[in-house]
């Protein structure tokens, strides 16, 4: 889960600048049935046990901008 190491870092994509702020706490929604995946409460238990209930990260917009198909993401720090 390399995105957990992104917290505190900044990224530019096109002219948009982001700052990754914190892990994304998970709720029961990740256990819900979808058209291709059955309901499974074990998913949330695993995320809580193995990842401290955080899967993914939140980002704040430091500088609004435009992102176009083909724009490369690059780290600022």
XYZ file of N, CA and C in Angstrom:
231
model
N 0.831 -1.173 0.000
C 0.000 0.000 0.000
C 0.879 1.240 0.000
N 1.538 1.483 -1.126
C 2.504 2.585 -1.204
C 1.883 3.951 -0.970
N 0.577 4.084 -1.196
C -0.049 5.398 -1.010
C 0.012 5.864 0.440
N 0.186 4.950 1.386
C 0.304 5.361 2.783
C 1.588 6.163 2.999
N 2.596 5.948 2.169
C 3.839 6.723 2.252
C 3.722 8.091 1.577
N 2.612 8.363 0.934
C 2.411 9.649 0.261
C 2.012 10.760 1.224
N 1.520 10.411 2.395
C 1.003 11.420 3.330
C 2.105 12.419 3.658
N 1.773 13.705 3.495
C 2.734 14.781 3.712
C 3.469 15.202 2.457
N 3.329 14.447 1.379
C 4.022 14.771 0.123
C 3.108 15.569 -0.800
N 3.721 16.195 -1.811
C 2.971 16.978 -2.793
C 3.227 16.439 -4.196
N 2.219 16.572 -5.054
C 2.290 16.051 -6.418
C 1.683 17.073 -7.386
N 2.253 17.116 -8.581
C 1.712 17.935 -9.664
C 1.241 17.001 -10.774
N 0.049 17.260 -11.274
C -0.479 16.571 -12.459
C -1.030 17.659 -13.359
N -0.456 17.802 -14.544
C -0.836 18.935 -15.398
C -0.485 20.215 -14.667
N -1.473 21.111 -14.487
C -1.236 22.345 -13.729
C -1.846 22.277 -12.328
N -2.368 21.120 -11.948
C -2.952 20.894 -10.630
C -1.878 20.483 -9.637
N -1.928 21.056 -8.417
C -0.986 20.654 -7.368
C -1.777 20.132 -6.167
N -1.410 18.930 -5.715
C -2.075 18.272 -4.593
C -1.115 18.075 -3.433
N -1.681 18.038 -2.219
C -0.938 17.676 -1.011
C -1.707 16.538 -0.356
N -1.053 15.409 -0.156
C -1.693 14.248 0.458
C -1.684 14.447 1.969
N -2.875 14.376 2.575
C -3.037 14.847 3.941
C -3.174 13.762 4.997
N -3.874 12.678 4.700
C -4.112 11.652 5.717
C -4.667 10.389 5.080
N -4.602 9.313 5.849
C -5.193 8.067 5.397
C -6.713 8.174 5.362
N -7.318 7.361 4.515
C -8.768 7.361 4.351
C -9.369 6.247 5.209
N -10.020 6.636 6.311
C -10.672 5.643 7.167
C -11.792 4.960 6.400
N -11.883 3.682 6.567
C -12.877 2.882 5.855
C -14.088 2.606 6.725
N -15.234 2.486 6.080
C -16.489 2.185 6.771
C -17.090 0.923 6.151
N -18.264 0.592 6.572
C -18.942 -0.636 6.154
C -19.213 -0.683 4.638
N -19.165 0.432 3.950
C -19.477 0.456 2.515
C -18.568 -0.468 1.705
N -17.344 -0.702 2.154
C -16.464 -1.583 1.374
C -16.857 -3.046 1.492
N -17.824 -3.356 2.347
C -18.293 -4.737 2.492
C -19.538 -5.014 1.659
N -20.132 -3.976 1.078
C -21.405 -4.122 0.377
C -21.266 -4.880 -0.938
N -22.302 -5.584 -1.277
C -22.356 -6.349 -2.521
C -22.353 -5.407 -3.719
N -21.658 -5.817 -4.765
C -21.682 -5.121 -6.055
C -22.130 -6.132 -7.102
N -22.330 -5.700 -8.333
C -22.762 -6.666 -9.354
C -21.798 -7.839 -9.552
N -20.520 -7.652 -9.214
C -19.547 -8.722 -9.458
C -18.891 -9.271 -8.197
N -19.171 -8.668 -7.028
C -18.543 -9.092 -5.775
C -19.622 -9.257 -4.703
N -19.644 -10.401 -4.023
C -20.659 -10.605 -2.982
C -20.357 -9.803 -1.716
N -21.374 -9.606 -0.885
C -21.232 -8.968 0.428
C -20.206 -9.759 1.247
N -19.260 -9.068 1.877
C -18.222 -9.772 2.636
C -17.715 -8.886 3.765
N -18.165 -9.154 4.983
C -17.737 -8.367 6.147
C -16.269 -8.567 6.476
N -15.689 -9.641 6.009
C -14.271 -9.913 6.282
C -13.361 -8.852 5.671
N -13.823 -8.184 4.634
C -13.008 -7.152 3.981
C -12.689 -6.035 4.974
N -13.706 -5.517 5.649
C -13.492 -4.435 6.600
C -12.676 -4.905 7.802
N -12.908 -6.116 8.260
C -12.114 -6.649 9.377
C -10.639 -6.718 8.992
N -10.353 -7.155 7.768
C -8.970 -7.236 7.299
C -8.334 -5.848 7.235
N -9.052 -4.877 6.659
C -8.525 -3.509 6.562
C -8.256 -2.947 7.958
N -9.158 -3.176 8.885
C -8.966 -2.686 10.257
C -7.751 -3.342 10.900
N -7.624 -4.637 10.772
C -6.537 -5.383 11.419
C -5.183 -5.094 10.776
N -5.122 -5.145 9.466
C -3.838 -5.062 8.758
C -3.386 -3.644 8.434
N -4.332 -2.722 8.279
C -3.985 -1.377 7.816
C -4.441 -0.272 8.759
N -4.827 -0.644 9.988
C -5.270 0.374 10.930
C -6.534 1.078 10.480
N -7.346 0.397 9.683
C -8.616 0.872 9.146
C -8.467 1.982 8.103
N -7.276 2.189 7.587
C -7.056 3.211 6.560
C -6.655 2.532 5.253
N -7.385 2.839 4.206
C -7.079 2.304 2.877
C -7.275 3.435 1.886
N -6.213 3.835 1.232
C -6.256 5.003 0.368
C -5.849 6.240 1.147
N -5.767 7.368 0.461
C -5.379 8.625 1.099
C -6.244 9.767 0.582
N -6.365 10.790 1.423
C -7.040 12.024 1.027
C -6.000 13.004 0.517
N -6.415 13.855 -0.415
C -5.532 14.901 -0.926
C -6.267 16.230 -0.896
N -5.518 17.283 -0.600
C -6.047 18.643 -0.639
C -5.481 19.331 -1.874
N -6.279 20.161 -2.489
C -5.825 20.927 -3.655
C -5.048 22.127 -3.148
N -3.769 22.181 -3.464
C -2.945 23.336 -3.104
C -3.048 24.414 -4.155
N -3.169 23.993 -5.404
C -3.285 24.949 -6.507
C -4.216 24.331 -7.542
N -5.395 24.921 -7.742
C -6.296 24.387 -8.774
C -5.623 24.442 -10.146
N -6.016 23.539 -11.005
C -5.444 23.526 -12.345
C -6.180 22.552 -13.235
N -5.643 22.330 -14.391
C -6.241 21.447 -15.384
C -5.423 20.173 -15.514
N -6.123 19.054 -15.629
C -5.499 17.757 -15.879
C -6.053 17.245 -17.190
N -5.162 16.899 -18.093
C -5.579 16.402 -19.401
C -5.089 14.964 -19.579
N -5.750 14.222 -20.416
C -5.324 12.861 -20.736
C -3.870 12.922 -21.195
N -3.048 12.071 -20.622
C -1.638 11.998 -20.979
C -0.733 12.822 -20.065
N -1.303 13.687 -19.213
C -0.478 14.434 -18.280
C 0.221 13.473 -17.321
N 1.456 13.730 -17.048
C 2.236 12.900 -16.140
C 2.139 13.459 -14.732
N 2.091 12.564 -13.766
C 2.146 12.952 -12.354
C 3.610 12.977 -11.944
N 3.982 13.989 -11.170
C 5.357 14.048 -10.666
C 5.350 14.585 -9.236
N 6.257 14.051 -8.443
C 6.384 14.458 -7.052
C 7.141 15.767 -6.958
N 6.697 16.635 -6.053
C 7.427 17.871 -5.767
C 8.390 17.665 -4.604
N 8.075 16.745 -3.715
C 8.944 16.458 -2.574
C 8.783 15.015 -2.155
